[in-house]
Short mmCIF file of C-alpha atoms (C1' of nucleotides) in Angstrom, two decimals:
data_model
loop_
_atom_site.label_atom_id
_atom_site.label_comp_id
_atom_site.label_asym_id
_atom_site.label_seq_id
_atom_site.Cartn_x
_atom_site.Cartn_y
_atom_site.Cartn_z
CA UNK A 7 -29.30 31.02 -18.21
CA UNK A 8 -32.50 28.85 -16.81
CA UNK A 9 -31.35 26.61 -13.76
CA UNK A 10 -33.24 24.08 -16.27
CA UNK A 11 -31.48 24.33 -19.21
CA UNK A 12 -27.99 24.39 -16.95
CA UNK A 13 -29.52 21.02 -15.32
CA UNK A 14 -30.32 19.18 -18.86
CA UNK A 15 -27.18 20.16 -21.06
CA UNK A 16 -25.73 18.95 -17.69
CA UNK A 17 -27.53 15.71 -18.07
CA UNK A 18 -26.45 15.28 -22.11
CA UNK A 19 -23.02 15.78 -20.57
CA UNK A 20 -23.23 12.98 -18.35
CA UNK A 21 -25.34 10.51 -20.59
CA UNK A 22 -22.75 10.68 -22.79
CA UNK A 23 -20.14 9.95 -21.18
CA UNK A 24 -22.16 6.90 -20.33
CA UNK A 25 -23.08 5.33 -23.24
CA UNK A 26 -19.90 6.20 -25.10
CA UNK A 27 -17.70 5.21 -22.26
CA UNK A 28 -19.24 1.87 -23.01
CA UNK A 29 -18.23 1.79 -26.23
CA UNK A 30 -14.89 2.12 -25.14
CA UNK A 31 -15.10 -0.73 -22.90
CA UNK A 32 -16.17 -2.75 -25.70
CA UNK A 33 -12.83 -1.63 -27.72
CA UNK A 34 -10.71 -2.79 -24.49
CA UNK A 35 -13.10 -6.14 -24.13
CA UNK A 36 -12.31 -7.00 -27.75
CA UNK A 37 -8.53 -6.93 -27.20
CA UNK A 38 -9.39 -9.44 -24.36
CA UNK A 39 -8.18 -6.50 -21.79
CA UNK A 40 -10.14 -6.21 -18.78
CA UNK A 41 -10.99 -2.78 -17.17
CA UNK A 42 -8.54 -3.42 -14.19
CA UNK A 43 -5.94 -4.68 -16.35
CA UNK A 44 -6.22 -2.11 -19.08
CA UNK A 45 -6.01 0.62 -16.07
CA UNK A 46 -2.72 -0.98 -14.94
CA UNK A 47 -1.17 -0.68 -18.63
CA UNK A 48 -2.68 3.18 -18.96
CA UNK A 49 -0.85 3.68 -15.04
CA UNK A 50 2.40 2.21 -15.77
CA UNK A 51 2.48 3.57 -19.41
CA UNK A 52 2.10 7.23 -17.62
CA UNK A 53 3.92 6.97 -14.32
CA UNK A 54 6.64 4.41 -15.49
CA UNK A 55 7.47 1.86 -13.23
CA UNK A 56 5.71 1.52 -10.35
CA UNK A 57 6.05 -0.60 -6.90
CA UNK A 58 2.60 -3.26 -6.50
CA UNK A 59 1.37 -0.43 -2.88
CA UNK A 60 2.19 2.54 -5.35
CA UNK A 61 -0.29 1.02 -8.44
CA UNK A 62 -3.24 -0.43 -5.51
CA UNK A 63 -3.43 3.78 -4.57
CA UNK A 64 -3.25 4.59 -8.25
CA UNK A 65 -6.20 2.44 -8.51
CA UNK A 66 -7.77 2.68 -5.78
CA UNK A 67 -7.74 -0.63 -5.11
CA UNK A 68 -6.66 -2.43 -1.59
CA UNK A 69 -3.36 -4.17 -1.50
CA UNK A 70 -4.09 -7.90 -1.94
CA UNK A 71 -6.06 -7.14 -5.01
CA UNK A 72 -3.44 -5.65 -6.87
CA UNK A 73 -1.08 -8.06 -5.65
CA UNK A 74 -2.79 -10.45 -7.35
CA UNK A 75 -3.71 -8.75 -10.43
CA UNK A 76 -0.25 -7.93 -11.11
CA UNK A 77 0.59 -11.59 -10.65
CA UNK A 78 -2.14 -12.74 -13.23
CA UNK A 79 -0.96 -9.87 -15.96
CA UNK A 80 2.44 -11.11 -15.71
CA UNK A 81 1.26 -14.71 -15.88
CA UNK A 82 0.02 -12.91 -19.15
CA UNK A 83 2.94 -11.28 -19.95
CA UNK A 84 1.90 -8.00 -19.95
CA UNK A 85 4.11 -6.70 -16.95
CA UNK A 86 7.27 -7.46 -15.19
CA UNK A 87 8.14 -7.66 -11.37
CA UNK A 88 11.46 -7.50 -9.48
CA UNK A 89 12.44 -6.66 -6.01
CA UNK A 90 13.44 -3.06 -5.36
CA UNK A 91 17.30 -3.04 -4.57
CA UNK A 92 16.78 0.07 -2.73
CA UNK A 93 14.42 -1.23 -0.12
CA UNK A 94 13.63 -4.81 -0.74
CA UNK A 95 10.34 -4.91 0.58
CA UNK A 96 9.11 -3.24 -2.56
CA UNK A 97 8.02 -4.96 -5.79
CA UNK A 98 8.93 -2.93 -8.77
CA UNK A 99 6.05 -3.50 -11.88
CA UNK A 100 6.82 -2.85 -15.97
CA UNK A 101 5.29 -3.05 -19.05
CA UNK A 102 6.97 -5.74 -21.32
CA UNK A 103 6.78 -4.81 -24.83
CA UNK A 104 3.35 -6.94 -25.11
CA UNK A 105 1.72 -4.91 -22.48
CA UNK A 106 2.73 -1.57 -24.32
CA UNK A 107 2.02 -2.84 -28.11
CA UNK A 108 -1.53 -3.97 -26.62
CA UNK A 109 -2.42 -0.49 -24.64
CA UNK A 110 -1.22 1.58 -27.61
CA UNK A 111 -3.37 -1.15 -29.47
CA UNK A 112 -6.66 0.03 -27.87
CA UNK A 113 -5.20 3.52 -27.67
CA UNK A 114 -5.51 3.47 -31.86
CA UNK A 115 -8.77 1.75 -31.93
CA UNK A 116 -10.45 4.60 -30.05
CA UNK A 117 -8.93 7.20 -31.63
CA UNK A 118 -9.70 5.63 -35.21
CA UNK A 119 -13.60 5.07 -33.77
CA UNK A 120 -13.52 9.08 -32.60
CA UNK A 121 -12.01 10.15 -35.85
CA UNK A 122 -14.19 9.01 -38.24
CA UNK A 123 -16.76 10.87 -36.92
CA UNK A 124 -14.53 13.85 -36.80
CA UNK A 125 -13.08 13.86 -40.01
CA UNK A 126 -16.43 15.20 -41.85
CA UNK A 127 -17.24 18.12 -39.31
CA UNK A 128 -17.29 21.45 -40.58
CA UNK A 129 -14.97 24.25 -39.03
CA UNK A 130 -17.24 25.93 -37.38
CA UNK A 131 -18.44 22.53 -35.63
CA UNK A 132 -14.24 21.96 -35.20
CA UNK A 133 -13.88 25.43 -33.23
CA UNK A 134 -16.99 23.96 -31.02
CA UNK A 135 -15.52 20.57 -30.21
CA UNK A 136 -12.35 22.80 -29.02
CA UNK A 137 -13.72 25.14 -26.84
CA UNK A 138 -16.07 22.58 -25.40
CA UNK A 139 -13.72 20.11 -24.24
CA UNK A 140 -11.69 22.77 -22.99
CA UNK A 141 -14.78 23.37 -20.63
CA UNK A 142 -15.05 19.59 -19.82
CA UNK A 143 -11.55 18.51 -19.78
CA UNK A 144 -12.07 20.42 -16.34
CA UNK A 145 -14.70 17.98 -14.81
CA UNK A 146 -11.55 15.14 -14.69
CA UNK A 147 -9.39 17.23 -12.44
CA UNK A 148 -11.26 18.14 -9.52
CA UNK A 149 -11.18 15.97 -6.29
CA UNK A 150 -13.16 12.57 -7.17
CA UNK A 151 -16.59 11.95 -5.93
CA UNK A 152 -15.62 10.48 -2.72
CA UNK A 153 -12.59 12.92 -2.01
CA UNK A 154 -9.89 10.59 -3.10
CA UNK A 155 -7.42 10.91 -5.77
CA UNK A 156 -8.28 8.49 -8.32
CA UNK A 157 -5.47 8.17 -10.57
CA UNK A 158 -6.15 10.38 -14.31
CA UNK A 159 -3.43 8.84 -16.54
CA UNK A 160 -5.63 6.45 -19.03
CA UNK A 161 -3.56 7.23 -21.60
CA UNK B 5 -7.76 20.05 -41.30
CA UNK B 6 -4.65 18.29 -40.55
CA UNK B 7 -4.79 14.45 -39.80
CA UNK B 8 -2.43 15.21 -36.69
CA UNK B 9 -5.18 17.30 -35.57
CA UNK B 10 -7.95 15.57 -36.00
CA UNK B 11 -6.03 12.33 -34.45
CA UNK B 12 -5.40 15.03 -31.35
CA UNK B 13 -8.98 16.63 -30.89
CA UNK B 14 -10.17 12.42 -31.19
CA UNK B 15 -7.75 11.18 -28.32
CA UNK B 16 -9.02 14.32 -26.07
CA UNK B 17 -12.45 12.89 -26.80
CA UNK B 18 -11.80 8.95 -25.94
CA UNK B 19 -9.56 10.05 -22.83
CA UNK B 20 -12.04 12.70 -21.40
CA UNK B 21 -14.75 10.19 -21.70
CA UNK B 22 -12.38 7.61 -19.82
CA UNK B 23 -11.68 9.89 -17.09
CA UNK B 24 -15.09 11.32 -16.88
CA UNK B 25 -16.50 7.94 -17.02
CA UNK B 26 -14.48 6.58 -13.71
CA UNK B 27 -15.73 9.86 -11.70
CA UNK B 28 -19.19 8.85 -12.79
CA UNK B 29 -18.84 5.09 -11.38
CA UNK B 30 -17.31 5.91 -8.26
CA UNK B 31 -20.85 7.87 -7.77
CA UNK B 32 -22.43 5.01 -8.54
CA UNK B 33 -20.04 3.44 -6.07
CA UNK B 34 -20.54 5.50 -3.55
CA UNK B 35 -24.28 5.25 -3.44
CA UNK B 36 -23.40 1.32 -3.24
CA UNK B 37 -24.42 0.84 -6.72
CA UNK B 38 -22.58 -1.90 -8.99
CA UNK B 39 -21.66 -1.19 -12.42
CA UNK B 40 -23.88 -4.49 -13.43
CA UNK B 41 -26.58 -3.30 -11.32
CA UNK B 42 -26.72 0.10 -11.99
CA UNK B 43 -26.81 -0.88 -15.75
CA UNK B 44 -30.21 -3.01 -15.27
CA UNK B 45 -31.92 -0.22 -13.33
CA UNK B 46 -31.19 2.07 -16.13
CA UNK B 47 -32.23 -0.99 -18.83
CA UNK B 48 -35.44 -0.91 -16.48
CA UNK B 49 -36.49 2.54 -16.17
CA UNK B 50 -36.06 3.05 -20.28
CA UNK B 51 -37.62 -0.36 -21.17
CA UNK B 52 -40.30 -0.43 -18.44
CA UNK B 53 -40.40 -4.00 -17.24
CA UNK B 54 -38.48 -6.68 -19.16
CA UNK B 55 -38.52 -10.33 -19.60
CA UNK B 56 -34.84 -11.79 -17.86
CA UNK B 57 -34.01 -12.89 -21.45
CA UNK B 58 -34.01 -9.33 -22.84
CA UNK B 59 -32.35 -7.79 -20.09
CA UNK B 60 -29.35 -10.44 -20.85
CA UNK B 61 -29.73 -9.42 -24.67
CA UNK B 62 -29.81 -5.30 -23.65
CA UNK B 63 -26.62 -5.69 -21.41
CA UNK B 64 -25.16 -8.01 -23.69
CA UNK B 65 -24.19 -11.02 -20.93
CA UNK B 66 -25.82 -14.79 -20.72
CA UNK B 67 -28.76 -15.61 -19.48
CA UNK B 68 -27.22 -17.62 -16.41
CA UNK B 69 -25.59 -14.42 -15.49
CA UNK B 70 -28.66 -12.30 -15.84
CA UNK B 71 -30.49 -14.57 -13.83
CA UNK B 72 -28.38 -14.61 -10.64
CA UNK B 73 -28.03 -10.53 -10.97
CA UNK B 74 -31.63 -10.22 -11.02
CA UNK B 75 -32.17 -12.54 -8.18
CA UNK B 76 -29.61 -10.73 -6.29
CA UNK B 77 -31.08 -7.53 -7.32
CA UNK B 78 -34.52 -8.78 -6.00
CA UNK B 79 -32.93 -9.99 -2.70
CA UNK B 80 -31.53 -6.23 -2.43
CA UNK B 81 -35.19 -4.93 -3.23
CA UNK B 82 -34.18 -3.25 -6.21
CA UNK B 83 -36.66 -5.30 -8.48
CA UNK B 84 -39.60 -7.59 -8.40
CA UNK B 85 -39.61 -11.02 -10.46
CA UNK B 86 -42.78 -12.53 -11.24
CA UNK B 87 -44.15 -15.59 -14.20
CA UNK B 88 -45.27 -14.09 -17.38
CA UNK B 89 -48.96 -15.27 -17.98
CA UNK B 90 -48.92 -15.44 -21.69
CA UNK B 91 -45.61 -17.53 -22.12
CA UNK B 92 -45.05 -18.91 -19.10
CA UNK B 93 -41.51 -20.74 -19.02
CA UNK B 94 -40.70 -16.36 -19.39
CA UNK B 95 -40.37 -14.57 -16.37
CA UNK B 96 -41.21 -10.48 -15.75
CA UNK B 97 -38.34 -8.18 -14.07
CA UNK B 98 -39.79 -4.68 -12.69
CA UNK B 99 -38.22 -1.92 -10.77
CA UNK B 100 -39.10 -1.25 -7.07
CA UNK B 101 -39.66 2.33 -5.68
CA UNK B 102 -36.63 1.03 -4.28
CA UNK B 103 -34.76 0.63 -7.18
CA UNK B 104 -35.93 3.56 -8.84
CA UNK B 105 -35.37 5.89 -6.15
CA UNK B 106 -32.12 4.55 -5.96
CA UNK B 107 -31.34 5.63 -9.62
CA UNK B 108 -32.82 8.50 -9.36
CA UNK B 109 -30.42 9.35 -6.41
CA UNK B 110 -27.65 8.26 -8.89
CA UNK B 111 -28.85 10.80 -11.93
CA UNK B 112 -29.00 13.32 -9.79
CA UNK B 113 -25.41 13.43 -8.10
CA UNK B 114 -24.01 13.17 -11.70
CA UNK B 115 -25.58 16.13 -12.96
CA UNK B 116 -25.37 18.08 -10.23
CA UNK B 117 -21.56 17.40 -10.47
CA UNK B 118 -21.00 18.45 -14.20
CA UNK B 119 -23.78 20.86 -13.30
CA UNK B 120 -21.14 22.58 -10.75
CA UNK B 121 -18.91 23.34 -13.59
CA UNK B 122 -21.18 24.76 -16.50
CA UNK B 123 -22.70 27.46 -13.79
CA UNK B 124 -19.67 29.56 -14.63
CA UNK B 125 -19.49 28.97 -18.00
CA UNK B 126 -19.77 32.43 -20.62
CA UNK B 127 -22.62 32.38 -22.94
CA UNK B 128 -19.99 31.76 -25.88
CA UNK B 129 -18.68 28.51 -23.95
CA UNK B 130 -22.26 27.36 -23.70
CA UNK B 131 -23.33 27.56 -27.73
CA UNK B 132 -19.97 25.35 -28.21
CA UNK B 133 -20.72 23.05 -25.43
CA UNK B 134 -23.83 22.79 -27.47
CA UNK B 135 -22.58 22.69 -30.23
CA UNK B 136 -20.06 20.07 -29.61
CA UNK B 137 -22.87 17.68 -27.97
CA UNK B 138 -24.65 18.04 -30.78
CA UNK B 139 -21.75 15.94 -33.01
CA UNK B 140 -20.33 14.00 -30.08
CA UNK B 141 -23.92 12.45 -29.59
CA UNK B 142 -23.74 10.59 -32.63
CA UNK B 143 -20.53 8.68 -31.55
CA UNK B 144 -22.86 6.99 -29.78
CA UNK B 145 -26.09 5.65 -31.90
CA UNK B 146 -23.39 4.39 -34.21
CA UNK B 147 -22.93 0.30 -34.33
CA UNK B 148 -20.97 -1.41 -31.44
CA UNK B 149 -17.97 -1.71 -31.54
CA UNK B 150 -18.04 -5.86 -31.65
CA UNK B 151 -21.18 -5.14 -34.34
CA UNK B 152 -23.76 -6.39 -31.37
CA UNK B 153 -26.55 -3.66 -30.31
CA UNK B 154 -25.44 -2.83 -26.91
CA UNK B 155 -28.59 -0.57 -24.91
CA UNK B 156 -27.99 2.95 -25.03
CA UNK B 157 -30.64 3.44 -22.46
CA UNK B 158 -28.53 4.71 -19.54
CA UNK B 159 -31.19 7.19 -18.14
"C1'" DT C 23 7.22 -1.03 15.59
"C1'" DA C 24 5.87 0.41 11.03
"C1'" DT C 25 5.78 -0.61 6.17
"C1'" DT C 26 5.46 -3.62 1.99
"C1'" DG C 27 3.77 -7.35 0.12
"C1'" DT C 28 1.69 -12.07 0.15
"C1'" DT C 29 -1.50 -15.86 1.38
"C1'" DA C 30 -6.08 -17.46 2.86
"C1'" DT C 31 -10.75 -16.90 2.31
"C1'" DA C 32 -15.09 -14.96 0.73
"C1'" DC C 33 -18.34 -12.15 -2.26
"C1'" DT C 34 -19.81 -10.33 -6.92
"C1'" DC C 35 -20.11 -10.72 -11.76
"C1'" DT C 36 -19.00 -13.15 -15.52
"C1'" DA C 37 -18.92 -17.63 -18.39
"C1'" DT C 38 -20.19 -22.73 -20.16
"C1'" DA C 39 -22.62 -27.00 -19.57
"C1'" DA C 40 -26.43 -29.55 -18.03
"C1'" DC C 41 -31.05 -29.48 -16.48
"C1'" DT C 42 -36.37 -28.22 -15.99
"C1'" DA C 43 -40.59 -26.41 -17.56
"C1'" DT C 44 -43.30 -24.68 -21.14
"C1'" DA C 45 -44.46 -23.83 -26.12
"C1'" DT D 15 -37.89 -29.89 -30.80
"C1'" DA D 16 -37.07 -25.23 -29.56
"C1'" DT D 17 -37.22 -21.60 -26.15
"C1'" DA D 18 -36.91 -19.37 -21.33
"C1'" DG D 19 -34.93 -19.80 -17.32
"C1'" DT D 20 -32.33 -22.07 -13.54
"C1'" DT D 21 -28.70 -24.72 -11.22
"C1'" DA D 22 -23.88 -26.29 -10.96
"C1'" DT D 23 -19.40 -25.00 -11.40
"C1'" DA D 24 -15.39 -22.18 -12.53
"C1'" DG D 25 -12.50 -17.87 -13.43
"C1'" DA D 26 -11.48 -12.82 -12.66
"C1'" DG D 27 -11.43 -9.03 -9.66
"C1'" DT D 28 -12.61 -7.17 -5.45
"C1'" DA D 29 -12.41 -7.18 -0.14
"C1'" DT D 30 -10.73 -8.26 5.00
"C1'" DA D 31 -7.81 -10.73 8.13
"C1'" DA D 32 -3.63 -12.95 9.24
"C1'" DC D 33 1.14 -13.59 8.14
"C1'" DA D 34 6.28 -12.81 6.53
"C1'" DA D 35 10.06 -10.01 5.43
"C1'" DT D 36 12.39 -5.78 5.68
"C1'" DA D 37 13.16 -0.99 7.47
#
DNA sequence: TATTGTTATACTCTATAACTATA
DNA sequence: TATAGTTATAGAGTATAACAATA
């Protein structure tokens, strides 16, 4: 295989991901649900509740900021926070029903938007798709680009 | 095909893009590179040099907000800003060597991340990879999701 | 003392409204 | 008048520094 033709599929891979990840964004923008709030929902939809320090490392995201974007989403009433009885400097964080019914929301408008493109492949094109993202689905669990360990739970 | 299935192979689509799409950003992070800005430097190296209006219209944000990322952007040395002499209440946005170095720098980390993993790959995974990039491409010359014409020029 | 979270403050990116300059 | 852009101002999301409460 041509180091050239590695380095350009590698490219199609990437652009991609781009420009369709942007679509995406748009799906998210439309529910008025802003990339750092729709992360929260995806991170507390897979990891259950979670304490305000456990989400900011989840996100990446220093302390103060998720302090207060946990205090605007449940201004919004898409979360819930109460003191941990266990050690009562934590802050425990939930979905409320809202936050859930909004991420599963998005959840169905990007599967619907992936699907109809699906639905009118051919088999062999089917068994392609398969194998392929079985290839990519590797690229999202390495170590992140900076050696941290950004959360993969966008569910 | 079953609907469950198809509804399965879409969600592995939308979430590999989601997860792909953050390890992208944080190279764009890392190399100090904004989302917003990194968008305009693509906008600029597909378009060539744009009026401030039609970068707004490519990214899809207001004029006012255009204006003070370019002007930022020019403070940074990533572009240049200059009157338009046929119409001019327009003004002209162009890429630096700066700028384009700088995007250039981004391209290449990304591919020569994904490009990491497809080394390995067997000649069988690389016709699906194809394959499969071949159908997934269209997912994104399709319409927007809000119906606008967001830029698919992320090069 | 160390850990968990908050408050205070500032920077970036976004928006709307009001304004200037040019067509 | 209409269009291109800017300035003024405000909100969301990020950061650092300083503080409070609990372990």
């Amino acid at each position: 295989m041509g180091a050239n033709k590695i380095g350009r599929q590698a490219e199609r891979v990437y652009l991609f991901v781009q420009h369709f990840g942007r679509r995406l964004r748009e799906i998210d923008a439309d529910l008025n649900l802003s990339p750092a709030r729709f992360s929260v929902l995806s991170a507390l939809a897979f990891h259950g509740r979670a304490k305000v320090g456990e989400l900011a490392r989840f996100e990446r995201v220093r302390l103060p900021s998720m302090t207060r974007l946990v205090r605007d989403m449940e201004t919004a009433g898409l979360v819930t926070r109460r003191r941990d009885r266990g050690d009562r400097r934590g802050v425990i964080v939930s979905l409320t029903p809202r936050g859930l019914a909004l991420l599963k929301s998005a959840r169905q408008r990007k599967i619907a938007l992936v699907r109809k493109h699906l639905v009118r492949k051919s088999a062999s094109r089917w068994r392609a798709l398969d194998a392929a993202l079985e290839s990519l689905e590797h690229l999202t669990r390495g170590e992140s680009a900076a050696g941290k360990e950004k959360a993969k739970h966008e569910h």
